[in-house]
Amino acid sequence: MSGETAGTQTVQEGARLIDGSAVAKKVRDQVAVDVAALRARGVVPGLTVVLVGDDPASAVYVGGKEKASREAGMAGETIRLPSTTSQAELLALIDQLNHDETVHGILVQMPLPKQIDPETVIDRISPTKDVDGFHPVNVGKLLIGNTDGFVPCTPAGVQVLLGEYGVRTSGAHCVVIGRSTIVGKPMAALMMQPGPLADATVTVCHSRTRDLAEQTRQADILIAAVGRAQLVTAPMVKPGAVVIDVGMNRIADASTKSGTRLVGDVDFEDVRRVASLITPVPRGVGPMTIAMLLRNTVTAAQRSVRA
Ligand code: NAP
């Protein structure tokens, strides 16, 4: 976006875009190098994805994960189970995968049919194969700063993006909107840890936060993981802030073939006028999630060799 003059006032240059696709490619290229090194030692990193039922969105996500792991030279398998699968049957499958030495990463795609309790399922996956980073052992390791666990893929990907773009996190005020177990909470935990790409002062906002804009305007780094289309607007952002948009929301758009369009939790065109760096949607945080899943799976395979 080029600078322009409005009357006597110079309108600020637009924010620099964070190219999530390019960074994800870099992560995936390194993963492919690591996979080749493991293969040379006779170990083929294997990711097994379990899909229960026929949710169309889940089928698309699983297809993407399968393709990406194949492209990285990994042994990927997707086990598809009917929506009538019982919890006991799913737990028995997880037990089997936990004991299979060719399987380094296990991912059970959510949501699950209502007869299956997701927490019971996550608890059953071996923490050493929990490449989603959702098992309580890995959640605890993240909180205490123990780096031999697995960090959930989306927040881990955000941290890599910040590093690739040279964002100074130490001492920065990082405001996270959202407190989900898969994004908001681990994101906050990561940013508050002592160490590189962290050491931030963290504020976590949610639906009960009083005066959200007052909080977000304090942010040097603003991370939105809300699930509300274009909730964050320019007046909510401190000039020069780094804005990371995790949101993926479909809104109606008569000008597209499908009649819908993917947008984030940030009003991109509005906020890019005031931010210094911003992730677009799509091609921002999204591609990082799968890249970090591959990274975690290769790490699991590397650890299994060392163990
Ligand atoms: P979630 O579980 O629904 O959590 C949303 C969070 O936002 C909750 O903590 C909620 O507060 C808070 N919230 C809702 N409305 C709010 C408001 N008006 N003001 C302030 N906070 C509000 O969602 P999620 O799983 O974290 O996902 C968030 C978004 O990220 C979604 O759009 C999702 O599709 C996207 N996502 C993208 C990726 C990716 O790879 N790019 C990965 C995962 C998720 P309460 O806790 O008080 O309800």
mmCIF file of C-alpha atoms and ligand atoms in Angstrom:
data_model
loop_
_atom_site.group_PDB
_atom_site.id
_atom_site.type_symbol
_atom_site.label_atom_id
_atom_site.label_comp_id
_atom_site.label_asym_id
_atom_site.label_seq_id
_atom_site.Cartn_x
_atom_site.Cartn_y
_atom_site.Cartn_z
ATOM 1 C CA MET A 1 0.000 0.000 0.000
ATOM 2 C CA SER A 2 1.563 3.313 -1.025
ATOM 3 C CA GLY A 3 1.555 6.475 1.070
ATOM 4 C CA GLU A 4 -0.999 9.106 0.067
ATOM 5 C CA THR A 5 -1.774 12.622 1.100
ATOM 6 C CA ALA A 6 -5.200 13.600 2.376
ATOM 7 C CA GLY A 7 -5.424 17.384 2.563
ATOM 8 C CA THR A 8 -2.476 18.492 4.677
ATOM 9 C CA GLN A 9 -2.367 15.210 6.577
ATOM 10 C CA THR A 10 -0.072 12.454 5.374
ATOM 11 C CA VAL A 11 -1.756 9.088 5.623
ATOM 12 C CA GLN A 12 0.599 6.511 7.099
ATOM 13 C CA GLU A 13 2.139 3.843 4.870
ATOM 14 C CA GLY A 14 0.247 0.587 5.195
ATOM 15 C CA ALA A 15 1.484 -2.268 7.346
ATOM 16 C CA ARG A 16 3.996 -4.756 5.984
ATOM 17 C CA LEU A 17 2.337 -8.079 5.260
ATOM 18 C CA ILE A 18 3.443 -11.263 7.005
ATOM 19 C CA ASP A 19 3.611 -13.950 4.330
ATOM 20 C CA GLY A 20 2.501 -17.080 6.170
ATOM 21 C CA SER A 21 2.676 -19.226 3.035
ATOM 22 C CA ALA A 22 6.355 -18.350 2.502
ATOM 23 C CA VAL A 23 7.305 -19.011 6.138
ATOM 24 C CA ALA A 24 5.307 -22.260 6.157
ATOM 25 C CA LYS A 25 7.200 -23.353 3.027
ATOM 26 C CA LYS A 26 10.483 -22.645 4.793
ATOM 27 C CA VAL A 27 9.388 -24.780 7.788
ATOM 28 C CA ARG A 28 8.222 -27.557 5.471
ATOM 29 C CA ASP A 29 11.485 -27.497 3.493
ATOM 30 C CA GLN A 30 13.425 -27.956 6.754
ATOM 31 C CA VAL A 31 11.029 -30.751 7.750
ATOM 32 C CA ALA A 32 11.735 -32.484 4.424
ATOM 33 C CA VAL A 33 15.510 -32.251 5.100
ATOM 34 C CA ASP A 34 15.005 -33.755 8.580
ATOM 35 C CA VAL A 35 12.768 -36.502 7.162
ATOM 36 C CA ALA A 36 15.473 -37.407 4.622
ATOM 37 C CA ALA A 37 18.074 -37.617 7.418
ATOM 38 C CA LEU A 38 15.811 -39.913 9.441
ATOM 39 C CA ARG A 39 15.082 -42.069 6.395
ATOM 40 C CA ALA A 40 18.824 -42.462 5.868
ATOM 41 C CA ARG A 41 18.911 -43.986 9.354
ATOM 42 C CA GLY A 42 16.014 -46.306 8.493
ATOM 43 C CA VAL A 43 13.294 -44.327 10.284
ATOM 44 C CA VAL A 44 10.318 -43.022 8.302
ATOM 45 C CA PRO A 45 8.380 -40.450 10.361
ATOM 46 C CA GLY A 46 4.738 -41.496 10.448
ATOM 47 C CA LEU A 47 1.660 -39.390 11.181
ATOM 48 C CA THR A 48 -1.642 -41.198 11.675
ATOM 49 C CA VAL A 49 -4.780 -39.097 11.509
ATOM 50 C CA VAL A 50 -8.022 -40.554 12.814
ATOM 51 C CA LEU A 51 -11.251 -39.178 11.378
ATOM 52 C CA VAL A 52 -14.528 -40.302 12.936
ATOM 53 C CA GLY A 53 -17.721 -39.530 11.025
ATOM 54 C CA ASP A 54 -18.332 -37.539 7.865
ATOM 55 C CA ASP A 55 -18.119 -33.869 8.835
ATOM 56 C CA PRO A 56 -17.251 -32.187 5.482
ATOM 57 C CA ALA A 57 -14.992 -29.490 7.005
ATOM 58 C CA SER A 58 -13.047 -32.154 8.950
ATOM 59 C CA ALA A 59 -12.628 -34.190 5.773
ATOM 60 C CA VAL A 60 -11.041 -31.149 4.075
ATOM 61 C CA TYR A 61 -8.646 -30.508 6.999
ATOM 62 C CA VAL A 62 -7.649 -34.175 7.153
ATOM 63 C CA GLY A 63 -7.062 -34.264 3.377
ATOM 64 C CA GLY A 64 -4.707 -31.268 3.720
ATOM 65 C CA LYS A 65 -2.748 -32.925 6.511
ATOM 66 C CA GLU A 66 -2.459 -36.179 4.561
ATOM 67 C CA LYS A 67 -1.187 -34.393 1.433
ATOM 68 C CA ALA A 68 1.305 -32.261 3.377
ATOM 69 C CA SER A 69 2.800 -35.230 5.218
ATOM 70 C CA ARG A 70 3.154 -37.164 1.967
ATOM 71 C CA GLU A 71 4.866 -34.180 0.293
ATOM 72 C CA ALA A 72 7.337 -34.000 3.181
ATOM 73 C CA GLY A 73 8.294 -37.642 2.573
ATOM 74 C CA MET A 74 6.544 -38.894 5.697
ATOM 75 C CA ALA A 75 4.461 -42.048 6.022
ATOM 76 C CA GLY A 76 0.980 -40.637 6.433
ATOM 77 C CA GLU A 77 -2.134 -42.689 7.008
ATOM 78 C CA THR A 78 -5.691 -41.578 7.638
ATOM 79 C CA ILE A 79 -7.961 -44.019 9.438
ATOM 80 C CA ARG A 80 -11.585 -43.236 8.653
ATOM 81 C CA LEU A 81 -14.189 -44.584 11.081
ATOM 82 C CA PRO A 82 -17.983 -44.420 10.818
ATOM 83 C CA SER A 83 -19.945 -41.862 12.873
ATOM 84 C CA THR A 84 -21.435 -44.789 14.856
ATOM 85 C CA THR A 85 -17.995 -45.701 16.296
ATOM 86 C CA SER A 86 -18.160 -46.190 20.060
ATOM 87 C CA GLN A 87 -15.773 -44.545 22.492
ATOM 88 C CA ALA A 88 -14.408 -47.978 23.468
ATOM 89 C CA GLU A 89 -13.618 -48.775 19.822
ATOM 90 C CA LEU A 90 -11.796 -45.478 19.351
ATOM 91 C CA LEU A 91 -9.813 -45.933 22.587
ATOM 92 C CA ALA A 92 -8.823 -49.448 21.487
ATOM 93 C CA LEU A 93 -7.514 -48.035 18.195
ATOM 94 C CA ILE A 94 -5.511 -45.373 20.060
ATOM 95 C CA ASP A 95 -3.986 -48.071 22.305
ATOM 96 C CA GLN A 96 -2.933 -49.939 19.185
ATOM 97 C CA LEU A 97 -1.384 -46.803 17.619
ATOM 98 C CA ASN A 98 0.378 -45.940 20.892
ATOM 99 C CA HIS A 99 2.170 -49.299 20.699
ATOM 100 C CA ASP A 100 2.947 -49.159 16.971
ATOM 101 C CA GLU A 101 6.608 -48.148 16.542
ATOM 102 C CA THR A 102 6.042 -46.958 12.963
ATOM 103 C CA VAL A 103 3.563 -44.333 14.205
ATOM 104 C CA HIS A 104 5.305 -41.264 15.628
ATOM 105 C CA GLY A 105 2.382 -38.842 15.682
ATOM 106 C CA ILE A 106 -1.315 -39.437 16.367
ATOM 107 C CA LEU A 107 -3.967 -36.842 15.635
ATOM 108 C CA VAL A 108 -7.664 -37.399 16.284
ATOM 109 C CA GLN A 109 -9.617 -34.862 14.249
ATOM 110 C CA MET A 110 -12.163 -32.857 16.228
ATOM 111 C CA PRO A 111 -15.118 -32.545 16.565
ATOM 112 C CA LEU A 112 -16.044 -36.111 17.505
ATOM 113 C CA PRO A 113 -19.569 -37.589 17.393
ATOM 114 C CA LYS A 114 -21.525 -36.899 20.574
ATOM 115 C CA GLN A 115 -21.192 -40.429 22.035
ATOM 116 C CA ILE A 116 -17.413 -39.862 22.359
ATOM 117 C CA ASP A 117 -15.881 -37.618 25.030
ATOM 118 C CA PRO A 118 -13.001 -35.642 23.467
ATOM 119 C CA GLU A 119 -11.090 -35.254 26.737
ATOM 120 C CA THR A 120 -11.081 -39.012 27.372
ATOM 121 C CA VAL A 121 -9.735 -39.544 23.861
ATOM 122 C CA ILE A 122 -6.979 -36.910 24.172
ATOM 123 C CA ASP A 123 -5.957 -38.328 27.572
ATOM 124 C CA ARG A 124 -5.504 -41.755 25.972
ATOM 125 C CA ILE A 125 -2.995 -40.640 23.307
ATOM 126 C CA SER A 126 0.580 -41.199 24.441
ATOM 127 C CA PRO A 127 2.018 -37.754 25.315
ATOM 128 C CA THR A 128 5.112 -38.677 23.257
ATOM 129 C CA LYS A 129 2.896 -39.062 20.148
ATOM 130 C CA ASP A 130 0.505 -36.185 20.889
ATOM 131 C CA VAL A 131 1.679 -33.940 18.033
ATOM 132 C CA ASP A 132 -1.360 -31.661 18.500
ATOM 133 C CA GLY A 133 -0.023 -30.774 21.972
ATOM 134 C CA PHE A 134 -3.425 -31.153 23.627
ATOM 135 C CA HIS A 135 -2.612 -33.912 26.167
ATOM 136 C CA PRO A 136 -2.588 -32.588 29.767
ATOM 137 C CA VAL A 137 1.077 -33.633 30.117
ATOM 138 C CA ASN A 138 2.048 -31.457 27.145
ATOM 139 C CA VAL A 139 -0.184 -28.607 28.311
ATOM 140 C CA GLY A 140 1.557 -28.760 31.700
ATOM 141 C CA LYS A 141 5.027 -28.893 30.129
ATOM 142 C CA LEU A 142 4.255 -25.777 28.112
ATOM 143 C CA LEU A 143 3.159 -23.933 31.255
ATOM 144 C CA ILE A 144 6.240 -24.854 33.269
ATOM 145 C CA GLY A 145 8.543 -24.086 30.359
ATOM 146 C CA ASN A 146 9.703 -27.667 29.785
ATOM 147 C CA THR A 147 10.585 -27.847 26.095
ATOM 148 C CA ASP A 148 10.516 -31.626 25.666
ATOM 149 C CA GLY A 149 6.725 -31.667 25.185
ATOM 150 C CA PHE A 150 4.686 -30.587 22.154
ATOM 151 C CA VAL A 151 3.289 -27.086 21.676
ATOM 152 C CA PRO A 152 -0.118 -26.786 19.926
ATOM 153 C CA CYS A 153 0.496 -26.117 16.229
ATOM 154 C CA THR A 154 -1.313 -22.801 15.697
ATOM 155 C CA PRO A 155 0.284 -20.837 18.572
ATOM 156 C CA ALA A 156 3.654 -22.432 17.774
ATOM 157 C CA GLY A 157 3.220 -21.219 14.184
ATOM 158 C CA VAL A 158 2.415 -17.679 15.343
ATOM 159 C CA GLN A 159 5.621 -17.615 17.374
ATOM 160 C CA VAL A 160 7.633 -18.736 14.338
ATOM 161 C CA LEU A 161 6.056 -15.954 12.250
ATOM 162 C CA LEU A 162 7.030 -13.355 14.866
ATOM 163 C CA GLY A 163 10.596 -14.675 14.803
ATOM 164 C CA GLU A 164 10.851 -14.715 11.000
ATOM 165 C CA TYR A 165 9.782 -11.066 10.837
ATOM 166 C CA GLY A 166 12.169 -9.978 13.585
ATOM 167 C CA VAL A 167 9.442 -8.861 15.998
ATOM 168 C CA ARG A 168 10.920 -7.892 19.338
ATOM 169 C CA THR A 169 8.876 -9.764 21.933
ATOM 170 C CA SER A 170 11.011 -9.245 25.039
ATOM 171 C CA GLY A 171 9.265 -6.698 27.253
ATOM 172 C CA ALA A 172 6.535 -6.150 24.657
ATOM 173 C CA HIS A 173 2.914 -6.009 25.748
ATOM 174 C CA CYS A 174 1.153 -8.887 24.006
ATOM 175 C CA VAL A 175 -2.640 -8.912 24.112
ATOM 176 C CA VAL A 176 -4.332 -12.182 23.154
ATOM 177 C CA ILE A 177 -8.058 -12.101 22.411
ATOM 178 C CA GLY A 178 -9.465 -15.578 23.095
ATOM 179 C CA ARG A 179 -8.839 -18.164 25.810
ATOM 180 C CA SER A 180 -9.504 -21.462 24.045
ATOM 181 C CA THR A 181 -7.430 -24.513 24.883
ATOM 182 C CA ILE A 182 -6.217 -24.873 21.307
ATOM 183 C CA VAL A 183 -5.193 -21.268 20.604
ATOM 184 C CA GLY A 184 -5.662 -18.511 23.208
ATOM 185 C CA LYS A 185 -4.368 -20.205 26.369
ATOM 186 C CA PRO A 186 -1.292 -21.873 24.811
ATOM 187 C CA MET A 187 -0.550 -18.657 22.892
ATOM 188 C CA ALA A 188 -0.501 -16.695 26.143
ATOM 189 C CA ALA A 189 1.580 -19.393 27.867
ATOM 190 C CA LEU A 190 4.154 -19.311 25.052
ATOM 191 C CA MET A 191 4.519 -15.542 25.012
ATOM 192 C CA MET A 192 4.938 -15.250 28.790
ATOM 193 C CA GLN A 193 7.740 -17.839 29.046
ATOM 194 C CA PRO A 194 11.242 -16.636 29.728
ATOM 195 C CA GLY A 195 13.411 -16.934 26.619
ATOM 196 C CA PRO A 196 13.725 -16.011 22.957
ATOM 197 C CA LEU A 197 10.580 -15.053 21.005
ATOM 198 C CA ALA A 198 8.787 -14.700 24.347
ATOM 199 C CA ASP A 199 9.455 -12.715 27.549
ATOM 200 C CA ALA A 200 6.353 -10.647 26.797
ATOM 201 C CA THR A 201 3.935 -9.091 29.259
ATOM 202 C CA VAL A 202 0.701 -10.859 28.412
ATOM 203 C CA THR A 203 -2.939 -9.845 28.744
ATOM 204 C CA VAL A 204 -5.654 -12.364 27.844
ATOM 205 C CA CYS A 205 -9.100 -11.058 26.816
ATOM 206 C CA HIS A 206 -12.338 -12.998 26.341
ATOM 207 C CA SER A 207 -16.068 -12.491 26.034
ATOM 208 C CA ARG A 208 -16.359 -11.173 29.590
ATOM 209 C CA THR A 209 -13.573 -8.617 29.236
ATOM 210 C CA ARG A 210 -14.754 -5.116 30.123
ATOM 211 C CA ASP A 211 -13.916 -2.596 27.371
ATOM 212 C CA LEU A 212 -12.003 -4.814 24.946
ATOM 213 C CA ALA A 213 -10.746 -1.836 22.925
ATOM 214 C CA GLU A 214 -9.115 -0.298 25.980
ATOM 215 C CA GLN A 215 -7.123 -3.521 26.431
ATOM 216 C CA THR A 216 -6.227 -4.026 22.759
ATOM 217 C CA ARG A 217 -5.000 -0.439 22.382
ATOM 218 C CA GLN A 218 -2.241 -1.263 24.900
ATOM 219 C CA ALA A 219 -0.856 -4.025 22.683
ATOM 220 C CA ASP A 220 2.514 -3.883 20.966
ATOM 221 C CA ILE A 221 1.589 -7.339 19.653
ATOM 222 C CA LEU A 222 -2.123 -8.059 19.224
ATOM 223 C CA ILE A 223 -3.173 -11.664 18.576
ATOM 224 C CA ALA A 224 -6.834 -12.261 17.704
ATOM 225 C CA ALA A 225 -8.209 -15.801 18.125
ATOM 226 C CA VAL A 226 -11.900 -15.138 18.562
ATOM 227 C CA GLY A 227 -13.976 -16.533 15.711
ATOM 228 C CA ARG A 228 -15.849 -13.241 15.140
ATOM 229 C CA ALA A 229 -15.507 -11.838 11.632
ATOM 230 C CA GLN A 230 -13.661 -8.505 11.495
ATOM 231 C CA LEU A 231 -14.150 -7.779 15.202
ATOM 232 C CA VAL A 232 -10.860 -5.868 15.501
ATOM 233 C CA THR A 233 -10.982 -2.455 13.841
ATOM 234 C CA ALA A 234 -8.395 0.337 13.496
ATOM 235 C CA PRO A 235 -9.479 2.338 16.577
ATOM 236 C CA MET A 236 -8.744 -0.775 18.677
ATOM 237 C CA VAL A 237 -5.116 -0.928 17.515
ATOM 238 C CA LYS A 238 -2.135 1.108 18.721
ATOM 239 C CA PRO A 239 -0.365 2.743 15.760
ATOM 240 C CA GLY A 240 2.642 0.625 14.810
ATOM 241 C CA ALA A 241 1.411 -2.533 16.536
ATOM 242 C CA VAL A 242 2.037 -6.019 15.144
ATOM 243 C CA VAL A 243 -1.318 -7.671 14.431
ATOM 244 C CA ILE A 244 -1.701 -11.446 14.131
ATOM 245 C CA ASP A 245 -5.061 -12.715 12.939
ATOM 246 C CA VAL A 246 -5.768 -16.360 13.791
ATOM 247 C CA GLY A 247 -9.480 -16.154 12.927
ATOM 248 C CA MET A 248 -11.042 -18.028 10.036
ATOM 249 C CA ASN A 249 -14.632 -16.981 9.416
ATOM 250 C CA ARG A 250 -16.859 -17.392 6.371
ATOM 251 C CA ILE A 251 -18.993 -14.401 5.497
ATOM 252 C CA ALA A 252 -21.500 -13.869 2.685
ATOM 253 C CA ASP A 253 -20.052 -12.312 -0.473
ATOM 254 C CA ALA A 254 -22.273 -12.212 -3.543
ATOM 255 C CA SER A 255 -19.285 -11.330 -5.768
ATOM 256 C CA THR A 256 -17.661 -14.760 -5.337
ATOM 257 C CA LYS A 257 -18.629 -17.998 -7.059
ATOM 258 C CA SER A 258 -19.393 -19.757 -3.758
ATOM 259 C CA GLY A 259 -21.281 -16.747 -2.377
ATOM 260 C CA THR A 260 -18.970 -16.651 0.646
ATOM 261 C CA ARG A 261 -15.504 -15.360 1.513
ATOM 262 C CA LEU A 262 -12.966 -16.252 4.199
ATOM 263 C CA VAL A 263 -12.097 -13.410 6.583
ATOM 264 C CA GLY A 264 -10.236 -13.164 9.861
ATOM 265 C CA ASP A 265 -11.113 -11.685 13.232
ATOM 266 C CA VAL A 266 -9.411 -8.470 12.106
ATOM 267 C CA ASP A 267 -10.855 -5.933 9.686
ATOM 268 C CA PHE A 268 -7.791 -6.220 7.466
ATOM 269 C CA GLU A 269 -8.212 -3.178 5.206
ATOM 270 C CA ASP A 270 -9.008 -0.936 8.180
ATOM 271 C CA VAL A 271 -6.291 -2.217 10.516
ATOM 272 C CA ARG A 272 -3.477 -2.381 7.958
ATOM 273 C CA ARG A 273 -3.570 1.439 7.849
ATOM 274 C CA VAL A 274 -2.371 1.665 11.474
ATOM 275 C CA ALA A 275 -0.422 -1.565 12.133
ATOM 276 C CA SER A 276 3.270 -1.992 11.303
ATOM 277 C CA LEU A 277 3.011 -5.699 10.451
ATOM 278 C CA ILE A 278 -0.118 -7.760 9.836
ATOM 279 C CA THR A 279 -1.079 -11.283 8.807
ATOM 280 C CA PRO A 280 -3.625 -11.565 5.994
ATOM 281 C CA VAL A 281 -6.424 -14.155 5.912
ATOM 282 C CA PRO A 282 -5.965 -16.420 4.043
ATOM 283 C CA ARG A 283 -2.175 -17.058 3.708
ATOM 284 C CA GLY A 284 -1.297 -15.758 7.162
ATOM 285 C CA VAL A 285 -1.463 -18.010 10.222
ATOM 286 C CA GLY A 286 -3.418 -20.783 8.439
ATOM 287 C CA PRO A 287 -0.540 -22.380 6.475
ATOM 288 C CA MET A 288 1.617 -22.403 9.622
ATOM 289 C CA THR A 289 -0.693 -24.811 11.455
ATOM 290 C CA ILE A 290 -0.061 -27.747 9.107
ATOM 291 C CA ALA A 291 3.642 -26.869 8.832
ATOM 292 C CA MET A 292 4.000 -27.035 12.624
ATOM 293 C CA LEU A 293 2.090 -30.332 12.729
ATOM 294 C CA LEU A 294 4.710 -31.786 10.382
ATOM 295 C CA ARG A 295 7.463 -30.210 12.498
ATOM 296 C CA ASN A 296 6.043 -31.808 15.667
ATOM 297 C CA THR A 297 5.760 -35.210 13.978
ATOM 298 C CA VAL A 298 9.376 -35.143 12.825
ATOM 299 C CA THR A 299 10.431 -34.046 16.317
ATOM 300 C CA ALA A 300 8.531 -37.044 17.741
ATOM 301 C CA ALA A 301 10.361 -39.346 15.317
ATOM 302 C CA GLN A 302 13.751 -37.787 16.189
ATOM 303 C CA ARG A 303 13.043 -38.289 19.905
ATOM 304 C CA SER A 304 12.033 -41.919 19.318
ATOM 305 C CA VAL A 305 15.447 -42.570 17.756
ATOM 306 C CA ARG A 306 17.219 -40.936 20.683
ATOM 307 C CA ALA A 307 15.083 -42.690 23.316
HETATM 308 P P1 NAP B 1 -13.208 -20.698 20.473
HETATM 309 O O1 NAP B 1 -12.869 -21.967 21.154
HETATM 310 O O2 NAP B 1 -14.607 -20.426 20.056
HETATM 311 O O3 NAP B 1 -12.717 -19.494 21.410
HETATM 312 C C1 NAP B 1 -13.020 -18.166 21.096
HETATM 313 C C2 NAP B 1 -12.568 -17.269 22.205
HETATM 314 O O4 NAP B 1 -12.922 -15.929 21.874
HETATM 315 C C3 NAP B 1 -13.239 -17.569 23.559
HETATM 316 O O5 NAP B 1 -12.271 -17.500 24.585
HETATM 317 C C4 NAP B 1 -14.269 -16.453 23.709
HETATM 318 O O6 NAP B 1 -14.498 -16.042 25.034
HETATM 319 C C5 NAP B 1 -13.611 -15.315 22.965
HETATM 320 N N1 NAP B 1 -14.601 -14.373 22.450
HETATM 321 C C6 NAP B 1 -15.732 -14.630 21.757
HETATM 322 N N2 NAP B 1 -16.389 -13.480 21.456
HETATM 323 C C7 NAP B 1 -15.636 -12.482 21.974
HETATM 324 C C8 NAP B 1 -15.792 -11.076 21.980
HETATM 325 N N3 NAP B 1 -16.813 -10.472 21.394
HETATM 326 N N4 NAP B 1 -14.843 -10.349 22.610
HETATM 327 C C9 NAP B 1 -13.778 -10.947 23.222
HETATM 328 N N5 NAP B 1 -13.579 -12.287 23.230
HETATM 329 C C10 NAP B 1 -14.519 -13.041 22.606
HETATM 330 O O7 NAP B 1 -12.326 -20.504 19.141
HETATM 331 P P2 NAP B 1 -10.851 -21.032 18.788
HETATM 332 O O8 NAP B 1 -10.898 -22.493 18.542
HETATM 333 O O9 NAP B 1 -9.858 -20.474 19.730
HETATM 334 O O10 NAP B 1 -10.657 -20.337 17.366
HETATM 335 C C11 NAP B 1 -10.666 -18.937 17.223
HETATM 336 C C12 NAP B 1 -10.609 -18.577 15.756
HETATM 337 O O11 NAP B 1 -9.379 -19.060 15.225
HETATM 338 C C13 NAP B 1 -11.706 -19.214 14.904
HETATM 339 O O12 NAP B 1 -12.046 -18.320 13.865
HETATM 340 C C14 NAP B 1 -11.041 -20.442 14.326
HETATM 341 O O13 NAP B 1 -11.610 -20.847 13.107
HETATM 342 C C15 NAP B 1 -9.651 -19.921 14.137
HETATM 343 N N6 NAP B 1 -8.598 -20.952 14.115
HETATM 344 C C16 NAP B 1 -7.709 -20.879 13.108
HETATM 345 C C17 NAP B 1 -6.676 -21.792 13.066
HETATM 346 C C18 NAP B 1 -5.684 -21.680 11.960
HETATM 347 O O14 NAP B 1 -5.006 -22.640 11.656
HETATM 348 N N7 NAP B 1 -5.559 -20.502 11.344
HETATM 349 C C19 NAP B 1 -6.554 -22.780 14.022
HETATM 350 C C20 NAP B 1 -7.470 -22.814 15.075
HETATM 351 C C21 NAP B 1 -8.492 -21.878 15.109
HETATM 352 P P3 NAP B 1 -15.152 -17.021 26.162
HETATM 353 O O15 NAP B 1 -14.063 -17.958 26.551
HETATM 354 O O16 NAP B 1 -15.523 -16.090 27.242
HETATM 355 O O17 NAP B 1 -16.304 -17.700 25.486
#
